[in-house]
Amino acid sequence: MEQRALITVVGIDRIGIISRVTGTLAENRVNIEDIRQTIVGEFFTMMLVADLKQSLCSLQELQNRLDEVGSEIGVKITVQSEELFRSMHRI
Amino acid sequence: MSYTVQEVLETIRMVETEHLDIRTVTMGIHLDDCRADTLSATKARIRDKILRYADRLVPTVKNIEREIGIPVVNKRISVTPIAHAIPGLDEEGYIEIAVQLDSIASELGVDFLGGFSALVHKGMTPSARMLIAAIPSALSVTTRVCSSVSVASTKAGINMDAVYLMGRTIKQAAEQTADRSGLGAAKLVVFCNPVEDNPFMAGAFHGFGEPDAVINVGVSGPGVVLSALKNLGEDVDFGTIAETIKRTAFKITRVGELVGRKAASELGVAFGIIDLSLAPTNAMGDSVAQILEAMGLERCGTHGTTAALALLNDAVKKGGAMATSYPGGLSGAFIPVSEDNGMIAAVEAGALSLSKLEAMTCVCSVGLDMIAVPGDTTAETLAGLIADEMAIGMINKKTTAVRVIPVPGAKPGEMAEFGGLLGRAPVMEMVPFSSSGFAKRGGRIPAPIQSLTN
């Protein structure tokens, strides 16, 4: 599957957020191309550029799995096709 | 390609807190090859044709929504103006066609289907007369069908017989849906210079110059523009305001372009246009009126409002035109009353009158839209109101429209509820002097000198 996605994770900081999110991606053979993390206000904010070329699941299935992880650890995880950001922010 | 955290967060904020959405993905479909010898055969052909193109419309658009993470509020269909695509029926026949279109729309899960329409700006065919006669009943027995009638154009002038007829038709449409605050009239638009690729209801129809099927997209995003203006503070000049609106319009239009192209390619039909629009909703902050107020007006409707709207409308077009190669439709800021909390508040505060709304329509799309008036407003008064708005469109070579609801039994100041995206509107006061002699005169107001462009 030729597709890249932007995954954003926002929520209250706690131990293990990065490990749970990246672990789920690895389980589904999603490669991480770029990862940035910062604290905005009091919120943990992480952004990943993920390559779904070898992924075992579709973007929507990935979103469903990450939704489960997100609700377990109390963060909001959004998966969006990279096309959106490319068309909005790059001419 | 890498993105900054700020860029990514900006996009997410636009969707999550500023109500950025794609207002509508509308598939236009020609029905002019569906006329058969009998009514039942015609109805079967209509069903086959619409299903052939649109059976995957709703699921496909829902997939795109999930993939890019931007909601598409409405999925719609527009068809060739029925009076011309399916000629020669009687009033009952046209009502049956409307019922058939409604059931197809419901089967496919589309929100609205537009095109129960007739173009009569220069004169009326018997079919058009029958279709217009069928409109009040058709709109009362269906839920998703929308209707429009073109009664004027810059090239043809104003068909005043049709204007008066539409005054009476609007009254009947409201009266036949009296139990629903006159909802029928909220699904009926009277046009001057209608466009053939408009994705917005109730005025959408699939024009004669269009491909067999096409995807048109209407973007939205008043909330995003409002938020950008609020961040600017109160001391920046109008040049900076215009620049900010342009930049914002560019970004929201790019999202529309992406959705439109994806939908068209996945459905295997042509991509038509992006309507560069700011269309408000009743969500908090998703208001065109509040954008005008953010420029320094205490209330929308006060002196300066028309100028502020002119700036907004122009900046949206400039930013959007850079973002897509195929802008079209009505493209501009919409100022419906019932769908915009800021407009509703302005009417209730006494800041915004019908005559100011009329003046504002000179500088934006699309016209007097979703305005509730007292139930005892006469057909002749409505005809006068329509004629004024048609004259503005005709002289200024722009599209104008009237969607006005004489709410049965309602008095000025009362609130009419239409539900859903159509919202709620305070009943506005009309001028208490008669237009009867004017409305009944009939004939055609000649095309203006602006029509001689060849």
Coordinates of C-alpha atoms in Angstrom, one line a residue:
Chain A
M1 CA 0.0 0.0 0.0
E2 CA 1.5 3.3 -1.2
Q3 CA 0.4 5.6 1.6
R4 CA 1.9 7.9 4.2
A5 CA 0.0 9.2 7.1
L6 CA 0.4 11.8 9.8
I7 CA -0.3 10.6 13.3
T8 CA -0.8 13.1 16.1
V9 CA -1.0 12.2 19.7
V10 CA -2.3 14.9 22.2
G11 CA -3.1 14.4 25.9
I12 CA -1.9 14.7 29.5
D13 CA 1.7 13.6 29.8
R14 CA 2.4 10.2 31.5
I15 CA 4.9 7.4 31.3
G16 CA 4.7 5.1 28.3
I17 CA 2.8 7.0 25.7
I18 CA 5.6 6.8 23.1
S19 CA 6.2 3.2 23.8
R20 CA 2.5 2.2 23.4
V21 CA 2.0 4.2 20.2
T22 CA 5.2 3.1 18.5
G23 CA 4.7 -0.5 19.7
T24 CA 1.3 -0.6 18.0
L25 CA 2.8 0.8 14.8
A26 CA 5.5 -1.8 14.9
E27 CA 3.0 -4.6 15.4
N28 CA 1.2 -3.6 12.3
R29 CA 4.4 -3.2 10.3
V30 CA 4.1 0.6 10.0
N31 CA 7.4 2.3 9.6
I32 CA 8.1 5.6 11.3
E33 CA 9.9 8.1 9.1
D34 CA 9.8 11.2 11.3
I35 CA 8.9 11.7 14.9
R36 CA 8.7 14.9 16.9
Q37 CA 7.5 15.5 20.4
T38 CA 7.0 18.5 22.5
I39 CA 4.9 19.8 25.4
V40 CA 2.5 22.5 24.4
G41 CA 1.0 24.1 27.5
E42 CA 0.6 21.1 29.8
F43 CA -0.2 18.8 26.9
F44 CA 2.0 16.1 25.6
T45 CA 2.1 16.6 21.8
M46 CA 3.6 14.1 19.4
M47 CA 3.6 14.0 15.6
L48 CA 4.7 11.0 13.5
V49 CA 5.1 10.7 9.8
A50 CA 4.3 7.0 9.1
D51 CA 4.9 4.9 6.0
L52 CA 2.1 2.4 5.5
K53 CA 3.7 0.7 2.5
Q54 CA 4.3 -2.6 4.2
S55 CA 1.4 -2.2 6.6
L56 CA -0.7 -5.2 7.5
C57 CA -3.8 -3.0 7.8
S58 CA -5.5 -0.1 6.1
L59 CA -5.3 3.4 7.3
Q60 CA -8.8 3.1 8.8
E61 CA -8.0 -0.2 10.6
L62 CA -4.9 1.5 12.0
Q63 CA -7.0 4.4 13.2
N64 CA -9.3 1.9 15.0
R65 CA -6.4 0.2 16.7
L66 CA -4.8 3.4 17.7
D67 CA -8.2 4.7 19.0
E68 CA -8.2 1.7 21.4
V69 CA -4.7 2.4 22.6
G70 CA -5.6 6.1 22.9
S71 CA -8.5 5.4 25.2
E72 CA -6.5 3.0 27.3
I73 CA -3.8 5.6 28.0
G74 CA -6.0 8.7 27.9
V75 CA -4.7 10.5 24.8
K76 CA -6.3 11.5 21.5
I77 CA -4.6 9.9 18.5
T78 CA -5.5 11.1 15.0
V79 CA -4.4 9.3 11.8
Q80 CA -4.8 11.4 8.7
S81 CA -3.6 10.8 5.1
E82 CA -0.5 12.9 4.4
E83 CA -2.2 14.2 1.2
L84 CA -4.2 16.6 3.4
F85 CA -1.2 18.3 4.8
R86 CA 0.6 18.3 1.5
S87 CA -2.3 20.0 -0.2
M88 CA -2.9 22.5 2.6
H89 CA 0.7 23.5 3.5
R90 CA 2.8 22.9 0.4
I91 CA 2.2 24.6 -2.9
Chain B
M1 CA 8.5 15.5 3.1
S2 CA 8.5 16.9 6.6
Y3 CA 6.0 19.1 8.4
T4 CA 6.4 21.4 11.3
V5 CA 4.4 20.7 14.5
Q6 CA 2.8 24.1 14.0
E7 CA 1.4 23.2 10.6
V8 CA 0.0 19.9 11.8
L9 CA -1.5 21.4 14.9
E10 CA -3.0 24.2 12.8
T11 CA -4.8 21.7 10.6
I12 CA -6.1 19.8 13.6
R13 CA -7.2 22.9 15.3
M14 CA -9.1 24.1 12.2
V15 CA -11.1 20.9 12.2
E16 CA -11.5 20.3 16.0
T17 CA -12.3 23.7 17.3
E18 CA -13.0 26.0 14.3
H19 CA -15.5 23.8 12.4
L20 CA -13.6 23.5 9.2
D21 CA -15.5 21.1 7.0
I22 CA -16.4 20.4 3.5
R23 CA -20.0 21.5 3.3
T24 CA -21.0 19.3 0.4
V25 CA -19.9 16.9 -2.2
T26 CA -22.6 17.1 -4.9
M27 CA -22.8 14.7 -7.8
G28 CA -24.5 16.3 -10.8
I29 CA -26.2 13.8 -13.2
H30 CA -27.9 14.5 -16.5
L31 CA -31.4 13.0 -16.8
D32 CA -32.2 14.3 -20.3
D33 CA -31.9 10.8 -21.7
C34 CA -34.5 9.3 -19.3
R35 CA -37.7 10.4 -20.9
A36 CA -39.7 7.3 -22.1
D37 CA -43.1 6.7 -23.5
T38 CA -44.8 6.1 -20.2
L39 CA -44.4 7.7 -16.8
S40 CA -43.5 4.4 -15.1
A41 CA -40.8 3.7 -17.8
T42 CA -39.5 7.2 -17.3
K43 CA -39.3 6.7 -13.5
A44 CA -37.5 3.4 -14.0
R45 CA -34.9 5.0 -16.3
I46 CA -34.3 7.8 -13.9
R47 CA -33.7 5.3 -11.1
D48 CA -31.3 3.3 -13.3
K49 CA -29.3 6.3 -14.4
I50 CA -28.9 7.8 -10.9
L51 CA -28.0 4.5 -9.3
R52 CA -25.5 3.8 -12.1
Y53 CA -23.4 6.9 -11.1
A54 CA -24.3 7.5 -7.5
D55 CA -24.8 4.1 -5.8
R56 CA -21.3 4.4 -4.2
L57 CA -21.4 8.1 -3.7
V58 CA -22.1 8.1 0.1
P59 CA -19.7 5.3 1.1
T60 CA -16.9 6.6 -1.1
V61 CA -17.2 10.1 0.4
K62 CA -17.4 8.7 3.9
N63 CA -14.1 6.8 3.3
I64 CA -12.4 10.0 2.2
E65 CA -13.7 11.7 5.3
R66 CA -12.1 9.1 7.5
E67 CA -8.8 9.0 5.5
I68 CA -8.1 12.7 5.6
G69 CA -9.9 13.4 8.8
I70 CA -12.1 16.2 7.6
P71 CA -15.9 15.9 7.9
V72 CA -18.0 16.2 4.7
V73 CA -21.3 17.4 6.1
N74 CA -23.6 16.7 3.1
K75 CA -23.6 14.3 0.2
R76 CA -26.0 15.5 -2.5
I77 CA -27.2 14.9 -6.0
S78 CA -28.3 17.5 -8.5
V79 CA -30.1 16.6 -11.7
T80 CA -31.0 18.4 -15.0
P81 CA -33.9 20.8 -14.5
I82 CA -36.8 18.3 -14.6
A83 CA -39.2 20.6 -16.5
H84 CA -36.7 20.4 -19.5
A85 CA -35.2 17.0 -19.0
I86 CA -38.6 15.3 -18.6
P87 CA -41.0 17.3 -20.7
G88 CA -44.6 16.9 -21.4
L89 CA -46.0 15.6 -18.1
D90 CA -49.0 17.0 -16.2
E91 CA -49.0 18.3 -12.7
E92 CA -49.6 14.8 -11.2
G93 CA -46.8 13.4 -13.3
Y94 CA -44.3 15.9 -12.0
I95 CA -45.3 15.2 -8.4
E96 CA -44.8 11.5 -9.1
I97 CA -41.3 12.3 -10.5
A98 CA -40.5 14.3 -7.3
V99 CA -41.6 11.3 -5.1
Q100 CA -39.5 9.0 -7.2
L101 CA -36.4 11.3 -6.8
D102 CA -37.1 11.5 -3.1
S103 CA -37.1 7.7 -2.7
I104 CA -33.9 7.4 -4.7
A105 CA -32.2 10.0 -2.5
S106 CA -33.4 8.2 0.6
E107 CA -32.2 4.8 -0.7
L108 CA -28.8 6.2 -1.5
G109 CA -28.5 8.1 1.8
V110 CA -27.9 11.5 0.2
D111 CA -29.1 14.5 2.2
F112 CA -30.7 16.5 -0.6
L113 CA -31.5 16.1 -4.3
G114 CA -31.8 19.3 -6.3
G115 CA -33.1 20.0 -9.8
F116 CA -36.9 19.9 -9.5
S117 CA -36.5 23.0 -11.5
A118 CA -37.5 25.1 -14.4
L119 CA -35.8 27.9 -16.3
V120 CA -38.3 30.4 -17.4
H121 CA -36.4 33.7 -17.4
K122 CA -37.5 34.6 -20.9
G123 CA -40.7 32.6 -21.1
M124 CA -42.5 29.5 -20.1
T125 CA -43.1 26.2 -21.8
P126 CA -46.2 24.2 -20.9
S127 CA -43.9 21.7 -19.1
A128 CA -42.4 24.4 -17.0
R129 CA -45.9 25.7 -16.1
M130 CA -46.9 22.2 -15.0
L131 CA -43.8 21.7 -13.0
I132 CA -44.2 25.0 -11.2
A133 CA -47.8 24.1 -10.5
A134 CA -46.5 20.8 -8.9
I135 CA -43.9 22.5 -6.7
P136 CA -46.0 23.1 -3.6
S137 CA -47.3 19.6 -3.4
A138 CA -44.0 18.0 -4.5
L139 CA -42.2 19.8 -1.6
S140 CA -44.8 18.9 0.9
V141 CA -44.9 15.2 0.2
T142 CA -41.1 14.8 -0.1
T143 CA -38.3 15.4 2.4
R144 CA -35.1 15.6 0.3
V145 CA -36.1 17.1 -3.0
C146 CA -35.2 20.7 -3.6
S147 CA -36.6 23.0 -6.2
S148 CA -35.5 26.1 -8.0
V149 CA -36.9 28.4 -10.7
S150 CA -34.9 30.9 -12.8
V151 CA -37.1 33.9 -13.5
A152 CA -34.5 36.5 -14.6
S153 CA -31.1 36.9 -16.3
T154 CA -28.9 39.7 -17.5
K155 CA -29.5 38.6 -21.0
A156 CA -33.2 38.1 -20.9
G157 CA -34.5 40.6 -18.3
I158 CA -37.0 39.7 -15.7
N159 CA -40.0 37.6 -16.5
M160 CA -42.5 39.4 -14.3
D161 CA -45.3 36.9 -15.0
A162 CA -43.0 34.2 -13.5
V163 CA -42.1 36.5 -10.6
Y164 CA -45.7 36.9 -9.6
L165 CA -46.4 33.2 -10.2
M166 CA -43.4 32.4 -7.8
G167 CA -44.8 34.8 -5.2
R168 CA -48.0 32.6 -5.2
T169 CA -46.1 29.4 -5.4
I170 CA -43.9 30.3 -2.4
K171 CA -47.1 31.1 -0.4
Q172 CA -48.7 27.7 -1.4
A173 CA -45.5 25.8 -0.6
A174 CA -45.4 27.4 2.9
E175 CA -49.2 26.8 3.5
Q176 CA -49.0 23.2 2.4
T177 CA -46.3 22.6 5.1
A178 CA -47.9 24.9 7.7
D179 CA -47.4 22.1 10.3
R180 CA -43.6 22.3 9.8
S181 CA -43.3 26.2 9.9
G182 CA -43.6 26.4 6.1
L183 CA -40.6 24.2 5.5
G184 CA -41.7 23.7 1.8
A185 CA -40.7 27.3 1.1
A186 CA -37.2 26.7 2.6
K187 CA -36.6 24.1 -0.1
L188 CA -37.5 26.5 -3.0
V189 CA -35.3 29.1 -4.5
V190 CA -36.1 31.8 -7.1
F191 CA -33.0 32.7 -9.2
C192 CA -31.6 35.4 -11.4
N193 CA -28.6 34.2 -13.5
P194 CA -28.4 30.8 -11.9
V195 CA -25.2 28.9 -12.3
E196 CA -25.1 25.3 -13.7
D197 CA -22.5 23.9 -11.4
N198 CA -23.8 25.1 -8.0
P199 CA -23.3 22.4 -5.3
F200 CA -25.4 24.3 -2.7
M201 CA -29.1 23.6 -2.0
A202 CA -31.8 24.4 -2.5
G203 CA -30.5 26.0 -5.7
A204 CA -28.4 23.1 -7.1
F205 CA -29.2 21.7 -10.5
H206 CA -27.1 20.1 -13.2
G207 CA -26.8 22.5 -16.1
F208 CA -27.1 21.7 -19.8
G209 CA -23.4 22.4 -20.5
E210 CA -22.2 19.9 -18.0
P211 CA -20.7 16.3 -18.5
D212 CA -23.0 13.3 -18.0
A213 CA -22.0 13.1 -14.4
V214 CA -19.7 15.4 -12.4
I215 CA -18.5 16.0 -8.8
N216 CA -18.8 19.5 -7.5
V217 CA -17.6 20.5 -4.0
G218 CA -18.6 23.3 -1.7
V219 CA -16.1 24.2 1.0
S220 CA -17.0 26.0 4.2
G221 CA -15.0 27.4 7.1
P222 CA -16.3 30.7 8.5
G223 CA -15.1 29.5 11.9
V224 CA -11.5 29.3 10.6
V225 CA -11.6 32.8 9.1
L226 CA -13.2 34.2 12.3
S227 CA -10.5 32.6 14.4
A228 CA -7.7 34.0 12.2
L229 CA -9.2 37.5 12.4
K230 CA -9.6 37.3 16.1
N231 CA -5.9 36.4 16.4
L232 CA -5.0 39.5 14.5
G233 CA -6.1 41.8 17.3
E234 CA -8.0 45.1 16.9
D235 CA -5.3 47.5 15.6
V236 CA -4.4 46.0 12.2
D237 CA -5.5 47.7 9.0
F238 CA -7.8 46.4 6.3
G239 CA -4.9 45.4 4.1
T240 CA -3.8 42.9 6.8
I241 CA -7.3 41.7 7.3
A242 CA -7.7 41.0 3.6
E243 CA -4.4 39.3 3.4
T244 CA -5.3 37.0 6.4
I245 CA -8.6 36.1 4.9
K246 CA -6.9 35.3 1.5
R247 CA -4.4 33.0 3.2
T248 CA -7.1 31.2 5.2
A249 CA -9.3 30.8 2.1
F250 CA -6.4 29.4 0.2
K251 CA -5.9 26.6 2.8
I252 CA -9.6 25.7 3.1
T253 CA -10.0 25.6 -0.6
R254 CA -7.1 23.3 -1.0
V255 CA -8.8 20.8 1.2
G256 CA -11.9 21.1 -1.0
E257 CA -9.8 20.5 -4.1
L258 CA -8.3 17.4 -2.5
V259 CA -11.7 15.9 -1.5
G260 CA -13.2 16.7 -4.9
R261 CA -10.4 15.1 -6.9
K262 CA -10.3 12.0 -4.8
A263 CA -14.1 11.6 -4.9
A264 CA -14.2 12.1 -8.7
S265 CA -11.4 9.7 -9.4
E266 CA -12.7 7.0 -7.1
L267 CA -16.2 7.3 -8.5
G268 CA -14.9 7.4 -12.1
V269 CA -16.6 10.6 -13.0
A270 CA -15.4 14.1 -14.0
F271 CA -14.2 16.6 -11.4
G272 CA -16.2 19.8 -11.9
I273 CA -15.6 22.8 -9.6
I274 CA -14.8 24.0 -6.2
D275 CA -17.3 26.5 -4.9
L276 CA -15.1 28.9 -3.0
S277 CA -17.6 29.7 -0.3
L278 CA -18.0 30.6 3.3
A279 CA -21.3 29.0 4.3
P280 CA -22.2 29.4 7.9
T281 CA -23.9 26.8 10.2
N282 CA -25.6 27.1 13.6
A283 CA -22.4 25.8 15.4
M284 CA -21.0 28.4 17.7
G285 CA -18.4 30.6 15.9
D286 CA -19.2 29.2 12.5
S287 CA -20.8 32.5 11.5
V288 CA -20.3 35.0 8.6
A289 CA -22.0 37.7 10.7
Q290 CA -19.4 37.3 13.4
I291 CA -16.6 37.7 10.9
L292 CA -18.0 41.0 9.9
E293 CA -18.3 41.9 13.6
A294 CA -14.7 40.9 14.1
M295 CA -13.7 43.7 11.8
G296 CA -15.0 46.2 14.3
L297 CA -18.8 46.4 13.8
E298 CA -20.8 46.2 17.1
R299 CA -23.5 44.3 15.3
C300 CA -23.8 42.9 11.8
G301 CA -26.3 45.2 10.0
T302 CA -24.9 48.5 11.3
H303 CA -23.3 51.1 9.0
G304 CA -20.2 49.6 7.5
T305 CA -21.5 46.1 7.2
T306 CA -21.8 46.1 3.4
A307 CA -18.2 47.3 3.1
A308 CA -17.0 44.7 5.5
L309 CA -18.9 42.0 3.5
A310 CA -17.4 43.3 0.2
L311 CA -13.9 42.9 1.6
L312 CA -14.6 39.5 2.9
N313 CA -16.2 38.2 -0.2
D314 CA -13.4 39.5 -2.5
A315 CA -10.6 38.1 -0.3
V316 CA -12.2 34.7 -0.2
K317 CA -12.4 34.7 -4.0
K318 CA -8.8 35.8 -4.3
G319 CA -7.4 33.3 -1.9
G320 CA -9.5 30.5 -3.2
A321 CA -8.8 31.2 -6.9
M322 CA -5.1 30.7 -6.2
A323 CA -5.9 27.3 -4.6
T324 CA -7.9 25.7 -7.3
S325 CA -7.8 25.8 -11.1
Y326 CA -11.6 25.2 -11.3
P327 CA -13.5 27.6 -9.1
G328 CA -17.1 27.9 -9.9
G329 CA -20.6 27.7 -8.5
L330 CA -21.7 30.6 -6.4
S331 CA -18.2 31.3 -4.9
G332 CA -18.5 33.9 -2.1
A333 CA -19.8 34.4 1.4
F334 CA -23.3 33.2 2.0
I335 CA -25.6 35.3 4.3
P336 CA -28.5 33.1 5.1
V337 CA -30.3 34.3 8.3
S338 CA -31.5 31.0 9.7
E339 CA -28.2 29.2 9.4
D340 CA -26.0 31.8 11.0
N341 CA -26.2 32.5 14.8
G342 CA -24.7 35.9 14.3
M343 CA -27.3 36.9 11.7
I344 CA -30.1 35.6 14.0
A345 CA -28.7 37.6 16.9
A346 CA -28.4 40.7 14.7
V347 CA -32.0 40.5 13.6
E348 CA -33.2 40.0 17.2
A349 CA -31.2 43.0 18.4
G350 CA -32.9 45.1 15.7
A351 CA -29.5 45.8 14.0
L352 CA -30.2 43.9 10.8
S353 CA -33.3 44.7 8.6
L354 CA -34.5 43.2 5.4
S355 CA -33.5 46.3 3.5
K356 CA -29.9 46.0 4.8
L357 CA -29.8 42.4 3.9
E358 CA -30.9 43.4 0.4
A359 CA -28.1 45.9 0.2
M360 CA -25.6 43.3 1.4
T361 CA -26.6 40.9 -1.4
C362 CA -25.1 43.4 -4.0
V363 CA -21.6 42.5 -2.8
C364 CA -21.8 38.8 -2.1
S365 CA -23.4 35.5 -3.1
V366 CA -26.1 34.8 -3.2
G367 CA -29.2 36.7 -2.2
L368 CA -32.0 36.9 0.3
D369 CA -31.5 33.5 1.8
M370 CA -33.5 31.6 4.5
I371 CA -35.5 34.6 5.7
A372 CA -38.7 34.1 7.6
V373 CA -41.4 36.7 7.1
P374 CA -45.0 36.9 8.5
G375 CA -47.5 34.3 7.4
D376 CA -49.9 37.0 6.2
T377 CA -47.4 38.4 3.7
T378 CA -49.2 38.5 0.4
A379 CA -48.0 36.8 -2.9
E380 CA -47.9 40.3 -4.4
T381 CA -45.5 41.6 -1.6
L382 CA -43.4 38.5 -2.1
A383 CA -43.3 39.2 -5.8
G384 CA -42.1 42.8 -5.1
L385 CA -39.4 41.4 -2.9
I386 CA -38.3 38.9 -5.6
A387 CA -38.4 41.5 -8.3
D388 CA -36.0 43.8 -6.4
E389 CA -33.5 41.0 -5.8
M390 CA -33.7 39.8 -9.4
A391 CA -33.1 43.4 -10.5
I392 CA -29.9 43.5 -8.4
G393 CA -28.6 40.3 -10.1
M394 CA -29.7 41.4 -13.6
I395 CA -28.0 44.8 -13.5
N396 CA -24.8 43.6 -11.8
K397 CA -24.4 40.5 -13.9
K398 CA -24.3 38.3 -10.9
T399 CA -26.4 35.5 -9.5
T400 CA -29.0 36.4 -7.0
A401 CA -31.6 34.3 -5.3
V402 CA -34.6 34.6 -3.0
R403 CA -35.4 31.9 -0.5
V404 CA -38.0 33.4 1.8
I405 CA -40.5 31.6 4.0
P406 CA -43.8 33.2 4.8
V407 CA -44.3 31.2 8.0
P408 CA -48.0 30.4 8.4
G409 CA -49.5 32.1 11.4
A410 CA -46.3 33.7 12.5
K411 CA -45.9 37.4 13.4
P412 CA -42.8 39.6 13.3
G413 CA -40.4 38.8 16.2
E414 CA -41.5 35.2 16.6
M415 CA -39.0 32.4 15.9
A416 CA -39.6 29.8 13.2
E417 CA -37.8 26.4 13.5
F418 CA -36.9 24.4 10.4
G419 CA -34.6 21.9 12.0
G420 CA -31.2 20.4 10.9
L421 CA -29.0 22.4 8.7
L422 CA -31.8 24.8 7.8
G423 CA -31.8 26.2 11.4
R424 CA -34.2 28.7 12.9
A425 CA -35.1 32.2 11.9
P426 CA -36.7 35.2 13.6
V427 CA -39.7 36.4 11.5
M428 CA -38.7 39.7 10.0
E429 CA -40.9 42.7 9.4
M430 CA -42.1 43.6 5.9
V431 CA -42.8 47.2 4.7
P432 CA -46.6 47.5 5.2
F433 CA -47.4 49.1 1.9
S434 CA -48.7 47.2 -1.1
S435 CA -46.8 46.1 -4.2
S436 CA -50.0 44.7 -5.7
G437 CA -50.4 47.0 -8.7
F438 CA -46.8 46.4 -9.6
A439 CA -46.8 42.6 -9.2
K440 CA -50.0 42.2 -11.3
R441 CA -48.8 44.2 -14.3
G442 CA -47.1 41.2 -15.9
G443 CA -44.9 41.0 -19.0
R444 CA -41.2 41.2 -19.0
I445 CA -38.8 43.8 -17.7
P446 CA -36.5 44.3 -20.7
A447 CA -32.9 43.1 -20.5
P448 CA -30.6 46.0 -19.5
I449 CA -27.9 47.6 -21.7
Q450 CA -25.4 45.4 -19.9
S451 CA -26.7 42.5 -21.9
L452 CA -25.3 43.9 -25.1
T453 CA -21.8 42.5 -24.7
N454 CA -21.2 41.1 -28.2

